[in-house]
PDB file of C-alpha atoms in Angstrom:
ATOM      1  CA  MET A 277      -5.426  -9.807 -40.394  1.00 33.00           C
ATOM      2  CA  ALA A 278      -4.974  -6.052 -40.503  1.00 36.00           C
ATOM      3  CA  VAL A 279      -7.446  -5.427 -37.699  1.00 35.00           C
ATOM      4  CA  ALA A 280      -5.740  -8.181 -35.594  1.00 36.00           C
ATOM      5  CA  LYS A 281      -2.507  -6.447 -36.015  1.00 36.00           C
ATOM      6  CA  GLN A 282      -3.912  -3.127 -35.188  1.00 46.00           C
ATOM      7  CA  LYS A 283      -5.446  -4.436 -31.969  1.00 59.00           C
ATOM      8  CA  ALA A 284      -2.148  -6.212 -31.077  1.00 59.00           C
ATOM      9  CA  GLY A 285      -0.369  -2.913 -31.704  1.00 82.00           C
ATOM     10  CA  VAL A 286      -2.750  -0.943 -29.408  1.00 89.00           C
ATOM     11  CA  TYR A 287      -2.598  -3.510 -26.640  1.00 91.00           C
ATOM     12  CA  ASP A 288       1.102  -3.293 -26.533  1.00 93.00           C
ATOM     13  CA  LYS A 289       1.316   0.496 -26.643  1.00 95.00           C
ATOM     14  CA  VAL A 290      -1.225   0.715 -23.976  1.00 96.00           C
ATOM     15  CA  LEU A 291       1.113  -1.535 -21.770  1.00 96.00           C
ATOM     16  CA  GLU A 292       4.098   0.468 -22.619  1.00 96.00           C
ATOM     17  CA  CYS A 293       2.362   3.848 -21.780  1.00 97.00           C
ATOM     18  CA  ALA A 294       0.764   2.397 -18.742  1.00 97.00           C
ATOM     19  CA  LYS A 295       4.108   1.057 -17.207  1.00 96.00           C
ATOM     20  CA  SER A 296       5.543   4.604 -17.691  1.00 96.00           C
ATOM     21  CA  GLU A 297       2.574   6.223 -15.983  1.00 97.00           C
ATOM     22  CA  PHE A 298       2.702   3.750 -13.223  1.00 97.00           C
ATOM     23  CA  LEU A 299       6.501   4.200 -12.630  1.00 96.00           C
ATOM     24  CA  SER A 300       6.062   7.882 -12.594  1.00 96.00           C
ATOM     25  CA  LYS A 301       2.997   8.205 -10.306  1.00 96.00           C
ATOM     26  CA  GLY A 302       2.269   4.919  -8.715  1.00 96.00           C
ATOM     27  CA  PHE A 303      -0.935   2.914  -9.212  1.00 97.00           C
ATOM     28  CA  LEU A 304      -3.168   5.256  -7.164  1.00 96.00           C
ATOM     29  CA  ASP A 305      -2.175   8.458  -8.885  1.00 97.00           C
ATOM     30  CA  ALA A 306      -1.831   7.059 -12.288  1.00 97.00           C
ATOM     31  CA  SER A 307      -4.449   8.377 -15.005  1.00 96.00           C
ATOM     32  CA  LEU A 308      -6.213   6.152 -17.388  1.00 96.00           C
ATOM     33  CA  ARG A 309      -6.971   9.061 -19.449  1.00 96.00           C
ATOM     34  CA  THR A 310      -3.284   9.982 -19.707  1.00 97.00           C
ATOM     35  CA  ILE A 311      -2.273   6.539 -20.408  1.00 97.00           C
ATOM     36  CA  ALA A 312      -5.050   6.532 -23.306  1.00 96.00           C
ATOM     37  CA  GLN A 313      -3.794   9.828 -24.948  1.00 96.00           C
ATOM     38  CA  GLU A 314      -0.213   8.642 -24.689  1.00 96.00           C
ATOM     39  CA  ALA A 315      -1.292   5.457 -26.465  1.00 94.00           C
ATOM     40  CA  ASP A 316      -3.391   7.331 -29.051  1.00 93.00           C
ATOM     41  CA  THR A 317      -6.384   5.482 -27.876  1.00 93.00           C
ATOM     42  CA  SER A 318      -9.559   5.753 -25.734  1.00 93.00           C
ATOM     43  CA  THR A 319     -10.207   5.004 -21.995  1.00 94.00           C
ATOM     44  CA  GLY A 320     -13.098   2.961 -23.238  1.00 93.00           C
ATOM     45  CA  SER A 321     -10.591   0.745 -25.356  1.00 92.00           C
ATOM     46  CA  ILE A 322      -8.519   0.222 -22.239  1.00 94.00           C
ATOM     47  CA  TYR A 323     -11.649  -0.776 -20.214  1.00 94.00           C
ATOM     48  CA  THR A 324     -12.688  -3.089 -23.012  1.00 93.00           C
ATOM     49  CA  ARG A 325      -9.268  -4.847 -23.189  1.00 93.00           C
ATOM     50  CA  PHE A 326      -8.286  -4.765 -19.211  1.00 94.00           C
ATOM     51  CA  GLY A 327     -11.537  -4.285 -17.457  1.00 94.00           C
ATOM     52  CA  ASP A 328     -10.123  -1.295 -15.092  1.00 95.00           C
ATOM     53  CA  LYS A 329      -6.822   0.345 -13.958  1.00 96.00           C
ATOM     54  CA  GLU A 330      -5.900  -2.653 -11.586  1.00 95.00           C
ATOM     55  CA  GLY A 331      -6.555  -5.155 -14.499  1.00 96.00           C
ATOM     56  CA  LEU A 332      -4.053  -2.946 -16.577  1.00 97.00           C
ATOM     57  CA  PHE A 333      -1.431  -3.123 -13.806  1.00 97.00           C
ATOM     58  CA  ARG A 334      -1.979  -6.784 -13.518  1.00 97.00           C
ATOM     59  CA  ALA A 335      -1.306  -7.365 -17.064  1.00 97.00           C
ATOM     60  CA  ILE A 336       2.023  -5.678 -16.653  1.00 97.00           C
ATOM     61  CA  ALA A 337       2.992  -7.303 -13.287  1.00 97.00           C
ATOM     62  CA  GLU A 338       1.362 -10.559 -12.830  1.00 97.00           C
ATOM     63  CA  PRO A 339       3.254 -12.738 -15.689  1.00 97.00           C
ATOM     64  CA  VAL A 340       6.532 -11.576 -14.128  1.00 97.00           C
ATOM     65  CA  VAL A 341       5.316 -12.238 -10.565  1.00 97.00           C
ATOM     66  CA  ASP A 342       3.924 -15.730 -11.353  1.00 96.00           C
ATOM     67  CA  GLN A 343       7.089 -16.691 -13.101  1.00 97.00           C
ATOM     68  CA  PHE A 344       9.496 -15.422 -10.484  1.00 96.00           C
ATOM     69  CA  LYS A 345       7.557 -17.023  -7.537  1.00 95.00           C
ATOM     70  CA  ALA A 346       7.310 -20.327  -9.516  1.00 94.00           C
ATOM     71  CA  MET A 347      11.284 -19.977 -10.008  1.00 92.00           C
ATOM     72  CA  PHE A 348      11.792 -19.235  -6.254  1.00 91.00           C
ATOM     73  CA  ARG A 349       9.627 -22.325  -5.146  1.00 91.00           C
ATOM     74  CA  ARG A 350      11.222 -24.500  -7.673  1.00 91.00           C
ATOM     75  CA  VAL A 351      14.646 -23.706  -6.198  1.00 87.00           C
ATOM     76  CA  GLN A 352      13.257 -24.308  -2.616  1.00 86.00           C
ATOM     77  CA  GLU A 353      11.710 -27.563  -3.643  1.00 87.00           C
ATOM     78  CA  ASP A 354      14.636 -28.853  -5.327  1.00 85.00           C
ATOM     79  CA  PHE A 355      16.964 -28.201  -2.345  1.00 81.00           C
ATOM     80  CA  HIS A 356      14.631 -29.901  -0.041  1.00 83.00           C
ATOM     81  CA  GLN A 357      14.632 -33.029  -2.178  1.00 83.00           C
ATOM     82  CA  LEU A 358      18.339 -33.554  -1.241  1.00 78.00           C
ATOM     83  CA  SER A 359      19.390 -35.619   1.512  1.00 82.00           C
ATOM     84  CA  GLU A 360      20.100 -34.108   4.947  1.00 77.00           C
ATOM     85  CA  GLU A 361      23.829 -34.579   4.429  1.00 81.00           C
ATOM     86  CA  GLU A 362      23.779 -32.877   0.781  1.00 78.00           C
ATOM     87  CA  GLN A 363      21.621 -30.132   2.330  1.00 75.00           C
ATOM     88  CA  ARG A 364      24.120 -29.456   5.233  1.00 73.00           C
ATOM     89  CA  ALA A 365      27.115 -29.627   2.670  1.00 75.00           C
ATOM     90  CA  ASP A 366      25.571 -27.460   0.050  1.00 71.00           C
ATOM     91  CA  MET A 367      23.228 -25.052   1.550  1.00 70.00           C
ATOM     92  CA  GLY A 368      25.416 -21.913   1.436  1.00 67.00           C
ATOM     93  CA  GLN A 369      26.600 -22.448  -2.275  1.00 73.00           C
ATOM     94  CA  TYR A 370      23.142 -23.567  -3.422  1.00 71.00           C
ATOM     95  CA  THR A 371      21.598 -20.299  -1.986  1.00 73.00           C
ATOM     96  CA  ALA A 372      24.401 -18.236  -3.650  1.00 73.00           C
ATOM     97  CA  ARG A 373      24.040 -20.036  -6.985  1.00 78.00           C
ATOM     98  CA  HIS A 374      20.345 -19.515  -7.262  1.00 81.00           C
ATOM     99  CA  GLN A 375      20.477 -15.964  -6.178  1.00 85.00           C
ATOM    100  CA  GLU A 376      22.527 -15.181  -9.106  1.00 88.00           C
ATOM    101  CA  GLU A 377      19.759 -16.583 -11.445  1.00 90.00           C
ATOM    102  CA  MET A 378      17.035 -14.913  -9.607  1.00 92.00           C
ATOM    103  CA  LEU A 379      18.971 -11.562  -9.631  1.00 94.00           C
ATOM    104  CA  ASP A 380      19.439 -11.878 -13.357  1.00 95.00           C
ATOM    105  CA  TYR A 381      15.646 -12.552 -13.846  1.00 96.00           C
ATOM    106  CA  ILE A 382      14.998  -9.409 -11.693  1.00 97.00           C
ATOM    107  CA  TYR A 383      17.393  -7.269 -14.014  1.00 97.00           C
ATOM    108  CA  ASP A 384      15.621  -8.852 -17.163  1.00 97.00           C
ATOM    109  CA  HIS A 385      12.332  -7.421 -15.720  1.00 97.00           C
ATOM    110  CA  PHE A 386      13.672  -4.431 -14.151  1.00 97.00           C
ATOM    111  CA  ASP A 387      10.850  -1.829 -14.546  1.00 96.00           C
ATOM    112  CA  VAL A 388       8.336  -4.252 -13.399  1.00 97.00           C
ATOM    113  CA  PHE A 389      10.085  -4.976 -10.129  1.00 97.00           C
ATOM    114  CA  ARG A 390      10.433  -1.138  -9.679  1.00 96.00           C
ATOM    115  CA  LEU A 391       6.617  -1.118 -10.151  1.00 96.00           C
ATOM    116  CA  LEU A 392       6.292  -3.875  -7.460  1.00 96.00           C
ATOM    117  CA  LEU A 393       8.331  -2.255  -4.796  1.00 95.00           C
ATOM    118  CA  ASP A 394       7.349   1.497  -5.075  1.00 92.00           C
ATOM    119  CA  GLY A 395       4.329   1.733  -7.383  1.00 95.00           C
ATOM    120  CA  ALA A 396       1.855  -1.123  -6.493  1.00 96.00           C
ATOM    121  CA  HIS A 397       0.338   0.464  -3.540  1.00 96.00           C
ATOM    122  CA  GLY A 398      -3.349   0.097  -3.930  1.00 95.00           C
ATOM    123  CA  THR A 399      -3.123  -3.303  -5.748  1.00 96.00           C
ATOM    124  CA  ARG A 400      -2.736  -6.956  -4.393  1.00 95.00           C
ATOM    125  CA  PHE A 401       0.740  -6.805  -5.483  1.00 96.00           C
ATOM    126  CA  SER A 402       1.746  -4.519  -2.933  1.00 95.00           C
ATOM    127  CA  CYS A 403       2.347  -7.562  -0.802  1.00 94.00           C
ATOM    128  CA  PHE A 404       4.726  -9.400  -3.190  1.00 93.00           C
ATOM    129  CA  LEU A 405       7.853  -8.942  -1.024  1.00 93.00           C
ATOM    130  CA  ASP A 406       5.810 -10.449   1.963  1.00 94.00           C
ATOM    131  CA  GLU A 407       4.824 -13.375  -0.061  1.00 94.00           C
ATOM    132  CA  LEU A 408       8.528 -14.141  -0.894  1.00 93.00           C
ATOM    133  CA  VAL A 409       9.332 -13.656   2.774  1.00 93.00           C
ATOM    134  CA  ASP A 410       6.754 -16.139   3.678  1.00 92.00           C
ATOM    135  CA  ILE A 411       7.914 -18.673   1.230  1.00 90.00           C
ATOM    136  CA  GLU A 412      11.677 -18.318   2.456  1.00 88.00           C
ATOM    137  CA  VAL A 413      10.477 -18.649   6.184  1.00 88.00           C
ATOM    138  CA  GLU A 414       8.569 -21.816   5.469  1.00 87.00           C
ATOM    139  CA  TYR A 415      11.448 -23.584   3.810  1.00 84.00           C
ATOM    140  CA  THR A 416      14.197 -22.202   6.092  1.00 83.00           C
ATOM    141  CA  TYR A 417      12.081 -23.734   9.055  1.00 81.00           C
ATOM    142  CA  LYS A 418      11.882 -26.968   7.074  1.00 81.00           C
ATOM    143  CA  TYR A 419      15.741 -26.866   6.702  1.00 80.00           C
ATOM    144  CA  MET A 420      16.191 -26.358  10.504  1.00 79.00           C
ATOM    145  CA  GLU A 421      13.903 -29.209  11.153  1.00 79.00           C
ATOM    146  CA  VAL A 422      15.880 -31.528   8.898  1.00 78.00           C
ATOM    147  CA  ILE A 423      19.158 -30.859  10.400  1.00 78.00           C
ATOM    148  CA  GLY A 424      17.707 -31.076  13.691  1.00 80.00           C
ATOM    149  CA  CYS A 425      18.479 -27.648  14.780  1.00 78.00           C
ATOM    150  CA  GLU A 426      18.836 -27.229  18.407  1.00 79.00           C
ATOM    151  CA  SER A 427      17.811 -23.782  18.585  1.00 77.00           C
ATOM    152  CA  VAL A 428      14.329 -24.667  17.053  1.00 76.00           C
ATOM    153  CA  LYS A 429      13.918 -27.729  19.307  1.00 77.00           C
ATOM    154  CA  SER A 430      14.647 -25.637  22.355  1.00 80.00           C
ATOM    155  CA  GLY A 431      12.310 -22.830  21.494  1.00 78.00           C
ATOM    156  CA  LEU A 432      15.025 -20.400  21.302  1.00 78.00           C
ATOM    157  CA  VAL A 433      14.563 -19.648  17.538  1.00 79.00           C
ATOM    158  CA  THR A 434      10.777 -19.459  16.404  1.00 83.00           C
ATOM    159  CA  GLU A 435       9.134 -18.825  13.148  1.00 82.00           C
ATOM    160  CA  GLU A 436       8.545 -14.992  14.213  1.00 88.00           C
ATOM    161  CA  PHE A 437      12.374 -14.542  14.676  1.00 86.00           C
ATOM    162  CA  ILE A 438      13.002 -16.383  11.237  1.00 86.00           C
ATOM    163  CA  HIS A 439      10.424 -13.988   9.771  1.00 91.00           C
ATOM    164  CA  ILE A 440      12.293 -10.819  10.932  1.00 92.00           C
ATOM    165  CA  ILE A 441      15.744 -11.822   9.776  1.00 89.00           C
ATOM    166  CA  VAL A 442      14.370 -13.174   6.232  1.00 89.00           C
ATOM    167  CA  THR A 443      12.597  -9.906   5.992  1.00 94.00           C
ATOM    168  CA  ALA A 444      15.714  -8.016   6.602  1.00 92.00           C
ATOM    169  CA  TYR A 445      17.417  -9.999   4.022  1.00 89.00           C
ATOM    170  CA  PHE A 446      14.948  -9.540   1.124  1.00 91.00           C
ATOM    171  CA  ASN A 447      14.637  -5.987   1.959  1.00 92.00           C
ATOM    172  CA  GLY A 448      18.402  -5.567   1.577  1.00 91.00           C
ATOM    173  CA  MET A 449      18.425  -7.676  -1.653  1.00 91.00           C
ATOM    174  CA  PHE A 450      15.947  -5.560  -3.283  1.00 95.00           C
ATOM    175  CA  GLU A 451      17.552  -2.240  -2.346  1.00 95.00           C
ATOM    176  CA  VAL A 452      19.460  -2.929  -5.684  1.00 95.00           C
ATOM    177  CA  VAL A 453      16.281  -2.184  -7.537  1.00 96.00           C
ATOM    178  CA  ARG A 454      15.505   0.830  -5.430  1.00 94.00           C
ATOM    179  CA  HIS A 455      18.896   2.173  -5.754  1.00 95.00           C
ATOM    180  CA  ASN A 456      18.755   1.728  -9.534  1.00 95.00           C
ATOM    181  CA  MET A 457      22.083  -0.256  -9.498  1.00 96.00           C
ATOM    182  CA  ASP A 458      23.459  -1.645 -12.680  1.00 96.00           C
ATOM    183  CA  ARG A 459      23.435  -5.469 -12.969  1.00 96.00           C
ATOM    184  CA  ALA A 460      27.306  -5.845 -12.394  1.00 96.00           C
ATOM    185  CA  ALA A 461      27.135  -3.696  -9.203  1.00 96.00           C
ATOM    186  CA  ALA A 462      23.922  -5.445  -8.039  1.00 96.00           C
ATOM    187  CA  HIS A 463      25.640  -8.837  -8.331  1.00 94.00           C
ATOM    188  CA  ARG A 464      28.562  -7.694  -6.174  1.00 94.00           C
ATOM    189  CA  TYR A 465      26.181  -6.299  -3.618  1.00 93.00           C
ATOM    190  CA  VAL A 466      24.016  -9.349  -3.268  1.00 91.00           C
ATOM    191  CA  LYS A 467      27.102 -11.516  -3.100  1.00 90.00           C
ATOM    192  CA  MET A 468      28.341  -9.559  -0.175  1.00 92.00           C
ATOM    193  CA  LEU A 469      24.857  -9.413   1.438  1.00 90.00           C
ATOM    194  CA  ASN A 470      24.630 -13.219   1.170  1.00 86.00           C
ATOM    195  CA  CYS A 471      27.856 -13.706   2.790  1.00 86.00           C
ATOM    196  CA  TYR A 472      26.848 -11.463   5.597  1.00 88.00           C
ATOM    197  CA  HIS A 473      23.479 -12.955   6.236  1.00 84.00           C
ATOM    198  CA  MET A 474      24.849 -16.445   6.019  1.00 82.00           C
ATOM    199  CA  ALA A 475      27.311 -15.588   8.798  1.00 83.00           C
ATOM    200  CA  GLY A 476      24.216 -14.396  10.642  1.00 81.00           C
ATOM    201  CA  PHE A 477      22.187 -17.472  10.052  1.00 78.00           C
ATOM    202  CA  SER A 478      25.048 -19.637  11.160  1.00 78.00           C
ATOM    203  CA  THR A 479      24.376 -18.248  14.625  1.00 77.00           C
ATOM    204  CA  VAL A 480      20.867 -19.246  14.350  1.00 74.00           C
ATOM    205  CA  PHE A 481      21.547 -22.769  13.057  1.00 70.00           C
ATOM    206  CA  ASP A 482      24.355 -23.405  15.694  1.00 68.00           C
ATOM    207  CA  PRO A 483      24.011 -20.938  18.382  1.00 58.00           C
ATOM    208  CA  HIS A 484      26.596 -20.434  21.110  1.00 57.00           C
ATOM    209  CA  PRO A 485      25.991 -18.985  24.641  1.00 50.00           C
TER     210      PRO A 485
END
């Protein structure tokens, strides 16, 4: 039991020190030797537990990423189980409501999202934002097909265009992390951002000459 507790303590300490090092220097410039020294262990111990530096980064980021993406997909899937009438009637409120939940999740794991946005270059997590955009584009296009969107039928609006505006939206949303906003300010910011983008999307869903 004592050995197990000691190992658990080292594991958690390494993760804590690694997060600090990755936040300070980014993945590529982070030093396993520095992490080991700060955690009062050896680089060999880190290799044994995590495999390599990317394995260590993955141990910090992957659980949060997987849960967030699963949450995001579930929100999308639940919406697309609704009837066409329900989707039309509730789309704006549904989006706003679940954005609040996702934003709270981001703030519950704030340092990990800082890593994902600005410290993940050199890892597979550097494309995290692009993966979210791809999911949103997929389901936005589904919604537009469900409502028989004329701009899609006519070819005026394409997936490439939807990708551009969704990318702009997600980059804006995650600026709250990059600007280190407090949670309350972030909720105000994202609420305003949602209103702004919903107004823009209305010109795509129901375009006028």
